[in-house]
Coordinates of C-alpha atoms and ligand atoms in Angstrom, one line a residue:
Chain A
X979 CA 53.7 33.6 138.6
X980 CA 51.3 36.4 139.3
X981 CA 51.5 39.1 142.1
X982 CA 48.5 41.3 142.9
X983 CA 47.5 43.6 145.7
X984 CA 44.5 42.9 147.9
X985 CA 42.4 45.9 147.4
X986 CA 39.8 47.5 149.6
X987 CA 41.1 46.6 153.1
X988 CA 39.9 49.0 155.8
X989 CA 42.0 50.9 158.3
X990 CA 42.9 48.1 160.7
X991 CA 42.2 48.5 164.4
X992 CA 43.1 46.8 167.6
X993 CA 41.1 43.5 167.9
X994 CA 40.5 43.2 164.2
X995 CA 40.8 39.7 162.7
X996 CA 43.3 40.0 159.8
X997 CA 42.2 36.6 158.3
X998 CA 38.6 37.7 158.3
X999 CA 39.5 41.0 156.5
X1000 CA 41.6 39.2 153.9
X1001 CA 39.0 36.5 153.0
X1002 CA 36.4 39.3 152.5
X1003 CA 38.6 41.0 149.9
X1004 CA 40.3 38.1 148.1
X1005 CA 39.3 34.7 146.7
X1006 CA 42.3 32.7 147.9
X1007 CA 43.6 29.4 146.7
X1008 CA 45.5 26.6 148.4
X1009 CA 48.8 27.3 146.6
X1010 CA 48.6 31.1 147.0
X1011 CA 51.2 32.9 149.1
X1012 CA 49.6 35.7 151.0
X1013 CA 52.0 38.4 152.0
X1014 CA 50.7 40.6 154.8
X1015 CA 52.4 43.8 155.9
X1016 CA 53.5 43.6 159.5
X1017 CA 51.9 47.0 160.0
X1018 CA 48.4 45.6 159.9
X1019 CA 49.3 42.6 162.0
X1020 CA 50.7 45.0 164.6
X1021 CA 47.6 47.3 164.4
X1022 CA 45.3 44.3 164.9
X1023 CA 47.4 43.2 167.9
X1024 CA 47.2 46.6 169.5
X1025 CA 50.9 47.3 169.1
X1026 CA 50.4 51.1 168.7
X1027 CA 52.1 53.1 171.5
X1028 CA 52.2 56.7 172.5
X1029 CA 55.5 58.4 173.2
X1030 CA 54.3 59.7 176.5
X1031 CA 54.1 56.1 177.8
X1032 CA 57.9 55.8 177.7
X1033 CA 60.1 57.0 180.6
X1034 CA 63.6 57.2 179.1
X1035 CA 66.4 55.5 181.0
X1036 CA 69.9 57.1 181.3
X1037 CA 71.0 54.9 178.4
X1038 CA 68.2 56.1 176.2
X1039 CA 69.0 59.7 177.0
X1040 CA 72.6 59.2 176.3
X1041 CA 71.9 57.4 173.0
X1042 CA 69.5 60.1 171.8
X1043 CA 72.0 62.8 172.7
X1044 CA 74.8 61.0 170.8
X1045 CA 72.6 60.6 167.7
X1046 CA 71.6 64.3 167.8
X1047 CA 75.3 65.1 168.1
X1048 CA 76.8 63.1 165.3
X1049 CA 73.8 62.6 163.0
X1050 CA 72.5 66.1 163.4
X1051 CA 69.0 64.7 163.6
X1052 CA 66.5 65.2 166.4
X1053 CA 66.0 62.1 168.4
X1054 CA 63.4 61.8 171.1
X1055 CA 64.8 59.9 174.1
X1056 CA 61.4 58.3 174.6
X1057 CA 61.7 56.9 171.0
X1058 CA 65.2 55.6 171.9
X1059 CA 63.6 53.9 175.0
X1060 CA 60.9 52.3 172.9
X1061 CA 63.5 50.9 170.6
X1062 CA 65.7 49.6 173.5
X1063 CA 62.6 47.9 174.9
X1064 CA 62.1 46.0 171.7
X1065 CA 65.7 44.9 171.3
X1066 CA 67.3 41.7 172.6
X1067 CA 70.6 43.2 171.7
X1068 CA 71.7 46.6 170.4
X1069 CA 74.4 46.2 167.7
X1070 CA 74.9 49.9 166.9
X1071 CA 73.9 52.9 169.1
X1072 CA 74.8 55.7 166.7
X1073 CA 74.5 57.2 164.1
X1074 CA 71.4 55.1 164.2
X1075 CA 70.1 52.3 166.5
X1076 CA 70.5 48.9 164.9
X1077 CA 68.9 46.2 167.0
X1078 CA 68.1 42.5 167.1
X1079 CA 64.4 41.8 167.9
X1080 CA 63.3 38.9 170.1
X1081 CA 62.5 36.9 167.0
X1082 CA 65.9 37.4 165.5
X1083 CA 65.4 40.1 162.9
X1084 CA 68.1 42.8 162.7
X1085 CA 66.9 46.2 161.6
X1086 CA 67.2 50.0 162.3
X1087 CA 65.0 51.2 165.2
X1088 CA 63.9 47.6 165.8
X1089 CA 61.5 48.1 163.0
X1090 CA 59.3 50.6 164.9
X1091 CA 57.3 52.6 162.4
X1092 CA 56.1 56.2 162.7
X1093 CA 54.3 56.3 159.3
X1094 CA 50.9 54.9 158.6
X1095 CA 49.9 54.8 162.3
X1096 CA 46.8 57.0 162.8
X1097 CA 45.9 57.3 166.4
X1098 CA 49.3 56.4 167.9
X1099 CA 52.8 57.9 167.8
X1100 CA 54.5 54.6 166.9
X1101 CA 53.9 51.0 166.0
X1102 CA 55.9 48.1 167.3
X1103 CA 56.6 45.0 165.2
X1104 CA 54.6 41.9 166.0
X1105 CA 56.1 40.0 168.9
X1106 CA 56.2 36.7 167.1
X1107 CA 55.6 37.1 163.4
X1108 CA 55.7 33.3 162.6
X1109 CA 52.9 32.7 165.2
X1110 CA 51.0 35.5 163.6
X1111 CA 51.4 33.9 160.1
X1112 CA 50.2 30.6 161.5
X1113 CA 47.2 32.3 163.1
X1114 CA 46.3 34.0 159.8
X1115 CA 46.7 30.8 157.9
X1116 CA 44.5 29.0 160.4
X1117 CA 41.9 31.7 160.3
X1118 CA 41.7 31.6 156.5
X1119 CA 41.3 27.8 156.6
X1120 CA 38.6 27.9 159.2
X1121 CA 36.6 30.5 157.2
X1122 CA 37.1 29.1 153.7
X1123 CA 38.5 25.6 153.8
X1124 CA 41.4 26.9 151.7
X1125 CA 44.9 26.9 153.2
X1126 CA 47.3 29.3 151.5
X1127 CA 50.8 30.0 152.7
X1128 CA 51.2 33.2 154.7
X1129 CA 54.2 35.5 155.1
X1130 CA 54.3 38.5 157.5
X1131 CA 56.5 41.1 155.9
X1132 CA 58.2 44.4 156.6
X1133 CA 60.0 46.9 154.5
X1134 CA 63.6 47.2 155.8
X1135 CA 67.0 48.6 155.0
X1136 CA 70.2 46.6 154.7
X1137 CA 74.0 46.9 154.7
X1138 CA 75.9 47.9 151.6
X1139 CA 72.9 48.7 149.5
X1140 CA 70.8 51.9 149.7
X1141 CA 67.1 51.8 150.1
X1142 CA 64.7 49.3 151.6
X1143 CA 63.1 46.2 150.3
X1144 CA 60.5 43.8 151.4
X1145 CA 61.6 41.0 153.8
X1146 CA 59.9 38.1 155.6
X1147 CA 59.5 38.4 159.4
X1148 CA 57.5 35.2 159.8
X1149 CA 55.9 32.6 157.6
X1150 CA 53.7 29.5 157.6
X1151 CA 52.9 26.9 154.9
X1152 CA 56.2 26.9 153.1
X1153 CA 59.9 26.6 154.1
X1154 CA 62.0 29.7 154.5
X1155 CA 64.4 28.6 151.8
X1156 CA 64.9 26.3 148.9
X1157 CA 67.9 24.2 149.7
X1158 CA 69.8 23.4 146.4
X1159 CA 72.7 21.7 148.1
X1160 CA 73.4 18.3 146.6
X1161 CA 71.6 19.2 143.4
X1162 CA 73.6 19.6 140.2
X1163 CA 74.5 22.4 137.8
X1164 CA 74.5 22.4 134.0
X1165 CA 77.8 20.7 134.0
X1166 CA 76.8 17.8 136.3
X1167 CA 78.9 19.4 139.1
X1168 CA 77.3 19.4 142.5
X1169 CA 76.1 22.9 143.4
X1170 CA 78.1 24.7 146.1
X1171 CA 76.3 25.9 149.2
X1172 CA 73.2 27.4 147.7
X1173 CA 70.2 28.2 149.9
X1174 CA 67.7 30.4 148.3
X1175 CA 65.7 32.5 150.8
X1176 CA 62.4 32.3 148.9
X1177 CA 60.3 33.9 151.7
X1178 CA 62.4 37.1 151.4
X1179 CA 62.1 37.0 147.6
X1180 CA 58.3 36.6 147.9
X1181 CA 58.2 39.5 150.3
X1182 CA 60.2 41.6 148.0
X1183 CA 57.9 40.8 145.1
X1184 CA 54.8 41.7 147.2
X1185 CA 56.4 45.0 148.2
X1186 CA 56.5 46.0 144.6
X1187 CA 52.7 46.1 144.5
X1188 CA 51.9 47.2 148.1
X1189 CA 53.9 50.4 148.4
X1190 CA 54.7 52.7 151.3
X1191 CA 52.4 55.8 151.0
X1192 CA 48.8 56.5 151.5
X1193 CA 47.8 55.0 148.2
X1194 CA 49.1 51.5 148.9
X1195 CA 47.6 48.3 150.2
X1196 CA 48.9 46.2 153.1
X1197 CA 48.6 42.7 151.5
X1198 CA 49.5 41.0 148.3
X1199 CA 49.0 37.6 146.8
X1200 CA 51.6 35.6 144.9
X1201 CA 49.8 33.1 142.8
X1202 CA 51.3 30.1 141.0
X1203 CA 54.6 30.3 142.7
X1204 CA 56.2 26.9 142.3
X1205 CA 58.5 25.9 145.2
X1206 CA 59.5 22.9 143.2
X1207 CA 60.9 19.6 144.2
X1208 CA 63.6 20.8 146.5
X1209 CA 64.6 20.3 150.1
X1210 CA 63.5 23.1 152.4
X1211 CA 65.2 24.9 155.3
X1212 CA 63.4 26.6 158.1
X1213 CA 66.0 29.0 159.5
X1214 CA 66.2 32.5 158.1
X1215 CA 68.3 34.4 160.6
X1216 CA 72.0 33.7 161.0
X1217 CA 73.4 32.0 164.0
X1218 CA 74.8 35.1 166.0
X1219 CA 78.1 33.3 166.7
X1220 CA 78.7 32.6 163.0
X1221 CA 77.6 36.0 161.7
X1222 CA 80.8 37.9 160.9
X1223 CA 79.0 41.2 160.3
X1224 CA 77.3 41.0 163.7
X1225 CA 80.6 40.2 165.4
X1226 CA 82.2 43.2 163.7
X1227 CA 79.4 45.5 164.7
X1228 CA 79.6 44.4 168.3
X1229 CA 83.2 45.5 168.4
X1230 CA 82.7 48.8 166.5
X1231 CA 81.8 52.1 167.9
X1232 CA 81.1 55.4 166.1
X1233 CA 82.2 57.3 169.2
X1234 CA 86.0 57.4 169.6
X1235 CA 88.0 58.2 172.7
Chain B
X404 CA 52.0 41.9 137.8
X405 CA 53.2 38.7 136.2
X406 CA 56.7 37.0 136.4
X407 CA 57.6 34.3 133.9
X408 CA 60.8 32.6 132.9
X409 CA 62.2 32.9 129.3
X410 CA 62.3 29.3 128.2
X411 CA 64.4 27.6 125.6
X412 CA 67.6 29.7 125.8
X413 CA 70.7 27.8 124.6
X414 CA 74.0 27.4 126.5
X415 CA 75.5 30.8 126.1
X416 CA 79.0 31.0 124.6
X417 CA 81.6 33.8 124.2
X418 CA 80.6 36.2 121.5
X419 CA 76.9 35.4 121.7
X420 CA 74.5 38.3 121.5
X421 CA 72.2 38.1 124.6
X422 CA 69.6 40.5 123.1
X423 CA 69.4 38.4 120.0
X424 CA 68.9 35.2 122.1
X425 CA 66.2 36.9 124.2
X426 CA 64.1 38.3 121.4
X427 CA 64.1 34.8 119.7
X428 CA 62.5 33.3 122.8
X429 CA 60.2 36.0 124.1
X430 CA 57.7 38.5 122.8
X431 CA 58.7 41.5 124.7
X432 CA 56.8 44.7 125.4
X433 CA 57.8 48.2 126.1
X434 CA 56.8 48.1 129.8
X435 CA 58.4 44.7 130.5
X436 CA 61.3 44.4 132.9
X437 CA 63.7 41.8 131.5
X438 CA 65.8 40.3 134.3
X439 CA 68.9 38.6 132.9
X440 CA 71.2 36.4 135.1
X441 CA 74.7 37.9 135.1
X442 CA 75.9 34.3 134.4
X443 CA 74.9 34.5 130.7
X444 CA 76.1 38.1 130.3
X445 CA 79.5 37.0 131.6
X446 CA 79.5 33.9 129.4
X447 CA 78.7 36.0 126.3
X448 CA 81.5 38.4 127.3
X449 CA 84.0 35.6 127.6
X450 CA 84.5 36.1 131.4
X451 CA 85.2 32.3 131.9
X452 CA 88.6 31.6 133.3
X453 CA 90.7 28.6 134.0
X454 CA 92.4 28.3 137.5
X455 CA 95.7 27.6 135.8
X456 CA 95.8 31.1 134.4
X457 CA 96.2 32.5 137.9
X458 CA 99.6 32.9 139.6
X459 CA 98.9 33.4 143.3
X460 CA 100.6 36.2 145.1
X461 CA 101.9 35.9 148.6
X462 CA 98.7 37.6 149.9
X463 CA 96.5 35.1 148.0
X464 CA 98.6 32.2 149.5
X465 CA 98.3 33.6 153.0
X466 CA 94.5 34.2 152.7
X467 CA 93.9 30.7 151.3
X468 CA 95.9 29.2 154.1
X469 CA 94.1 31.2 156.8
X470 CA 90.7 30.1 155.4
X471 CA 91.8 26.5 155.3
X472 CA 92.9 26.9 158.9
X473 CA 89.9 28.6 160.4
X474 CA 87.0 27.5 158.1
X475 CA 88.3 24.0 157.7
X476 CA 87.5 24.3 154.0
X477 CA 89.9 23.7 151.0
X478 CA 90.7 27.0 149.3
X479 CA 92.8 27.0 146.1
X480 CA 95.2 30.0 146.3
X481 CA 94.6 30.5 142.6
X482 CA 90.9 31.1 143.4
X483 CA 91.9 33.5 146.1
X484 CA 94.0 35.4 143.5
X485 CA 91.1 35.5 141.0
X486 CA 89.0 37.0 143.7
X487 CA 91.6 39.6 144.7
X488 CA 92.0 40.6 141.0
X489 CA 88.2 41.3 140.9
X490 CA 88.2 43.4 144.1
X491 CA 88.6 47.1 144.4
X492 CA 88.7 46.6 148.2
X493 CA 88.7 43.5 150.4
X494 CA 86.6 43.9 153.5
X495 CA 87.0 40.5 155.0
X496 CA 89.8 38.0 154.3
X497 CA 88.6 35.1 156.4
X498 CA 86.6 33.0 157.1
X499 CA 85.5 34.0 153.6
X500 CA 86.6 36.7 151.2
X501 CA 84.1 39.6 151.1
X502 CA 85.0 42.0 148.4
X503 CA 83.9 45.2 146.7
X504 CA 83.8 44.9 142.9
X505 CA 84.8 47.8 140.7
X506 CA 81.2 48.7 140.1
X507 CA 80.4 48.8 143.8
X508 CA 78.7 45.5 144.6
X509 CA 79.8 43.9 147.9
X510 CA 79.6 40.1 147.9
X511 CA 81.5 36.9 148.9
X512 CA 84.2 35.8 146.5
X513 CA 83.5 39.0 144.4
X514 CA 80.6 37.1 142.9
X515 CA 82.8 34.5 141.1
X516 CA 80.8 31.5 140.2
X517 CA 82.0 27.9 140.0
X518 CA 78.6 26.4 139.1
X519 CA 76.9 26.5 135.7
X520 CA 80.1 27.2 133.9
X521 CA 80.8 24.3 131.4
X522 CA 84.2 24.7 129.7
X523 CA 85.8 26.9 132.4
X524 CA 86.8 26.6 136.0
X525 CA 85.2 29.8 137.0
X526 CA 83.2 32.7 135.8
X527 CA 83.8 36.4 136.7
X528 CA 81.0 38.9 137.0
X529 CA 80.5 41.3 134.2
X530 CA 82.9 44.3 134.5
X531 CA 80.2 46.9 134.1
X532 CA 76.7 45.4 134.5
X533 CA 74.9 48.7 133.9
X534 CA 76.6 49.1 130.5
X535 CA 75.6 45.5 129.8
X536 CA 72.0 46.2 130.7
X537 CA 72.1 49.3 128.3
X538 CA 73.6 47.2 125.5
X539 CA 70.9 44.5 125.9
X540 CA 68.2 47.1 126.0
X541 CA 69.6 48.8 122.8
X542 CA 70.0 45.4 121.1
X543 CA 66.4 44.5 121.8
X544 CA 65.2 47.9 120.5
X545 CA 67.2 47.6 117.3
X546 CA 65.8 44.2 116.6
X547 CA 62.2 44.7 117.6
X548 CA 61.4 48.4 118.0
X549 CA 60.3 47.5 121.5
X550 CA 62.3 49.0 124.5
X551 CA 61.8 47.1 127.7
X552 CA 63.8 47.8 130.9
X553 CA 66.6 45.5 131.6
X554 CA 68.2 44.4 134.9
X555 CA 71.4 42.3 135.1
X556 CA 71.0 40.2 138.2
X557 CA 72.9 37.9 140.5
X558 CA 72.1 35.5 143.3
X559 CA 74.0 36.8 146.4
X560 CA 74.2 36.3 150.1
X561 CA 73.8 39.1 152.7
X562 CA 74.5 39.9 156.3
X563 CA 72.2 38.9 159.2
X564 CA 70.0 36.6 157.1
X565 CA 70.8 33.1 155.8
X566 CA 70.6 32.2 152.2
X567 CA 70.8 34.1 149.0
X568 CA 68.4 36.1 147.0
X569 CA 68.3 37.8 143.7
X570 CA 69.9 41.3 143.5
X571 CA 70.4 43.9 140.7
X572 CA 73.9 44.5 139.6
X573 CA 73.1 46.9 136.7
X574 CA 69.9 48.3 135.1
X575 CA 68.6 50.4 132.3
X576 CA 65.2 51.9 131.5
X577 CA 64.0 52.4 135.1
X578 CA 65.5 54.1 138.2
X579 CA 67.1 51.9 140.9
X580 CA 64.6 53.1 143.5
X581 CA 61.2 54.6 144.1
X582 CA 61.9 57.6 146.2
X583 CA 58.9 58.2 148.5
X584 CA 60.4 61.1 150.4
X585 CA 58.0 64.0 150.6
X586 CA 55.0 61.9 149.9
X587 CA 52.4 61.3 152.7
X588 CA 51.2 58.5 154.8
X589 CA 47.6 57.5 155.7
X590 CA 47.6 60.0 158.4
X591 CA 48.7 62.9 156.2
X592 CA 52.2 62.8 157.9
X593 CA 55.2 63.2 155.6
X594 CA 56.9 59.8 155.1
X595 CA 60.2 59.5 156.7
X596 CA 63.2 58.5 154.6
X597 CA 61.8 55.8 152.4
X598 CA 63.7 54.8 149.3
X599 CA 62.5 51.5 147.9
X600 CA 65.1 49.6 145.9
X601 CA 62.7 48.3 143.3
X602 CA 65.5 46.9 141.0
X603 CA 66.5 44.6 143.8
X604 CA 62.9 43.6 144.4
X605 CA 62.4 42.9 140.7
X606 CA 65.6 40.8 140.7
X607 CA 64.3 38.9 143.7
X608 CA 61.0 38.2 142.0
X609 CA 62.8 37.0 138.9
X610 CA 65.0 34.7 140.9
X611 CA 61.9 32.8 142.2
X612 CA 61.3 31.6 138.6
X613 CA 64.8 31.2 137.3
X614 CA 66.4 28.9 139.9
X615 CA 70.0 27.8 140.5
X616 CA 70.3 24.2 139.2
X617 CA 70.5 22.5 135.8
X618 CA 66.7 22.8 135.3
X619 CA 66.5 26.6 135.5
X620 CA 66.5 29.4 133.0
X621 CA 68.8 32.5 133.0
X622 CA 66.2 35.1 132.2
X623 CA 62.7 36.2 133.4
X624 CA 60.3 38.9 132.5
X625 CA 58.3 41.0 134.9
X626 CA 55.2 42.2 133.1
X627 CA 52.8 44.9 134.2
X628 CA 55.0 46.2 137.0
X629 CA 53.9 49.8 137.7
X630 CA 56.7 52.1 138.9
X631 CA 54.0 54.6 139.6
X632 CA 54.2 58.4 139.8
X633 CA 57.2 58.7 142.1
X634 CA 60.5 60.3 142.0
X635 CA 63.4 57.9 141.1
X636 CA 66.8 57.6 142.5
X637 CA 69.8 56.1 140.5
X638 CA 72.2 55.1 143.2
X639 CA 72.0 51.6 144.6
X640 CA 75.3 51.1 146.5
X641 CA 76.0 53.0 149.7
X642 CA 78.6 55.7 149.9
X643 CA 81.6 53.9 151.4
X644 CA 82.2 56.6 153.9
X645 CA 78.7 56.6 155.2
X646 CA 78.3 52.8 155.4
X647 CA 78.6 51.8 159.0
X648 CA 78.8 48.1 158.3
X649 CA 81.6 48.6 155.8
X650 CA 83.5 50.8 158.4
X651 CA 83.1 48.1 161.0
X652 CA 84.3 45.4 158.7
X653 CA 87.3 47.4 157.7
X654 CA 88.4 47.4 161.3
X655 CA 87.5 43.9 162.1
X656 CA 89.8 40.8 161.8
X657 CA 89.0 37.2 162.4
X658 CA 92.6 36.5 163.2
X659 CA 93.6 37.7 166.6
X660 CA 97.1 38.3 168.0
Ligands
LIG1682 N1 44.0 49.4 154.0 C1 45.0 49.6 154.9 N2 46.2 49.9 154.4 C2 47.2 50.1 155.2 C3 47.0 50.1 156.6 N3 48.2 50.4 157.2 C4 49.1 50.6 156.3 N4 48.5 50.4 155.0 C5 49.1 50.5 153.7 O1 49.9 49.3 153.6 C6 51.1 49.6 152.9 C7 52.2 49.0 153.7 O2 52.3 49.8 154.9 P1 53.7 50.0 155.6 O3 53.6 51.0 156.7 O4 54.8 50.3 154.6 O5 53.9 48.5 156.2 P2 55.3 47.8 156.6 O6 56.1 47.6 155.3 O7 54.8 46.4 157.2 O8 56.0 48.6 157.6 C8 51.1 51.1 152.7 O9 50.8 51.3 151.3 C9 50.1 51.7 153.6 O10 49.4 52.8 153.0 C10 45.7 49.8 157.1 O11 45.4 49.8 158.3 N5 44.7 49.6 156.2
LIG1683 N1 69.8 28.2 129.0 C1 70.9 28.5 129.8 N2 70.7 28.5 131.1 C2 71.7 28.8 131.9 C3 73.0 29.2 131.4 N3 73.8 29.4 132.4 C4 73.1 29.3 133.5 N4 71.8 28.9 133.2 C5 70.7 28.7 134.1 O1 70.3 30.0 134.6 C6 70.0 30.0 135.9 C7 70.7 31.0 136.7 O2 72.1 30.6 136.7 P1 73.0 31.1 137.9 O3 74.4 30.4 137.7 O4 72.3 30.9 139.2 O5 73.2 32.6 137.5 P2 73.5 33.8 138.5 O6 72.4 33.9 139.5 O7 73.6 35.1 137.6 O8 74.8 33.5 139.2 C8 70.2 28.6 136.4 O9 69.0 27.9 136.5 C9 71.1 27.9 135.4 O10 70.8 26.6 135.1 C10 73.2 29.1 129.9 O11 74.2 29.4 129.4 N5 72.1 28.8 129.2
LIG1684 MN1 57.5 48.6 158.8
LIG1685 MN1 56.3 49.0 153.8
LIG1686 MN1 76.3 34.3 140.3
LIG1687 MN1 71.5 32.3 140.5

């Protein structure tokens, strides 16, 4: 399996066609997995925003003040408002805002980026990353006849472990997971619940070659990945009612009486 | 960057030398990252156990009964005891046991495996995976003069997202993370806190080619990964007192009065 960055992509602007940009820079194959940073999908979709377009609600003001208080970190109430606007549910208000996006991803600041966004104060995540992955996949097929899989990725933090890693937000052309249930181990014993989130592992692999800073690139190709002869599963985000960590966070508050 | 499985490894037994097994099967290079499944490190270290060697405490009996009750899933109290023995702290007792291992990893069942363990009922994680990674690295160097990086990996679940993915438990020869703080984005703006957990991303990439079932292999090589000219950071596990999710779980209980 090979992982390489797509070099030479331009600064992406609202209205740009990401599929067109990709096929100009890379000779893609049917069994490639093209991992595209959500940043450029958002830029193409015009998801850049200026802070001055946000009018903070009382809640946003209160959250920003609490964060300033306990995290000792400047928090613009308009940024808090932008985050609230992107959240279907807020799980943690302080010391940082942890939110659930409309499409089910749970991440700090609802994934709003303030880096790598020339010409805007902030960049929202794509509204429907799986629809975007499908559109990029379709666009590549229409232009080249080749139909690779596409994953729209982000770099995101996680509980328990420091640092961030690449994750999948949306995908097309492959299942989210390899489902090993019912298959057997080396001892002939049936494997216990084992669902392998391959789209996240592919996104993580891609993130190793794309990077975060000004020297990076916003797309990578995984070539010769073999999904293998396994069942697939489409769901990547936990059912809210069965997610213990989500339940616990709903009940928790950093601010004590 | 290339990722390939190390083929032809035997069934690993207590006392085996993992470095020796690896160098027999792969021509390694100095800048390779060798990802080794914790399963074979544990087998070589004699970490297989039989259930009958565990005498469940009252707490283990109670936890097993509660899980049977609410998760409707058979739970052997001796297995609960094995898990408790491996935990420095138990964060969740039911509907599953989520524990913190001595070396700081948080995972269900303290990472004890019941698959791929011929000749034993269960397999404990290595006691000190970073020491094991160092030993494998040293063993490879002594035998070949070549000194690749080594990551001891596991396949593990996570909050919010379904399924499991490869993670690093221990590592040697490279930092845990690329630390991008102080570097600049495409707009010349200083990057916000951005620490990229590359050892986890490498473990995830490796897991794509190793697999879970009887047809897989327990080691993979990542070749031509470029860490780049970045600061490194050694810590992978969050400081318990700063980990909001850990705090929330400590206070949460599935069993209500
Ligand atoms: N060529 C190009 N690269 C970009 C653009 N936007 C971001 N990047 C690069 O793509 C990589 C990923 O960007 P990042 O902001 O981390 O994306 P995210 O992980 O989706 O939030 C970084 O190395 C950026 O320098 C763009 O419009 N054009
Ligand atoms: N050759 C060989 N393969 C093994 C051995 N133990 C496990 N495997 C394979 O290595 C892969 C990883 O095993 P797994 O139990 O998922 O390891 P873990 O992710 O560290 O828990 C699977 O494909 C297993 O079939 C062994 O002793 N020898
Ligand atoms: Mn982002
Ligand atoms: Mn990124
Ligand atoms: Mn395991
Ligand atoms: Mn595994």
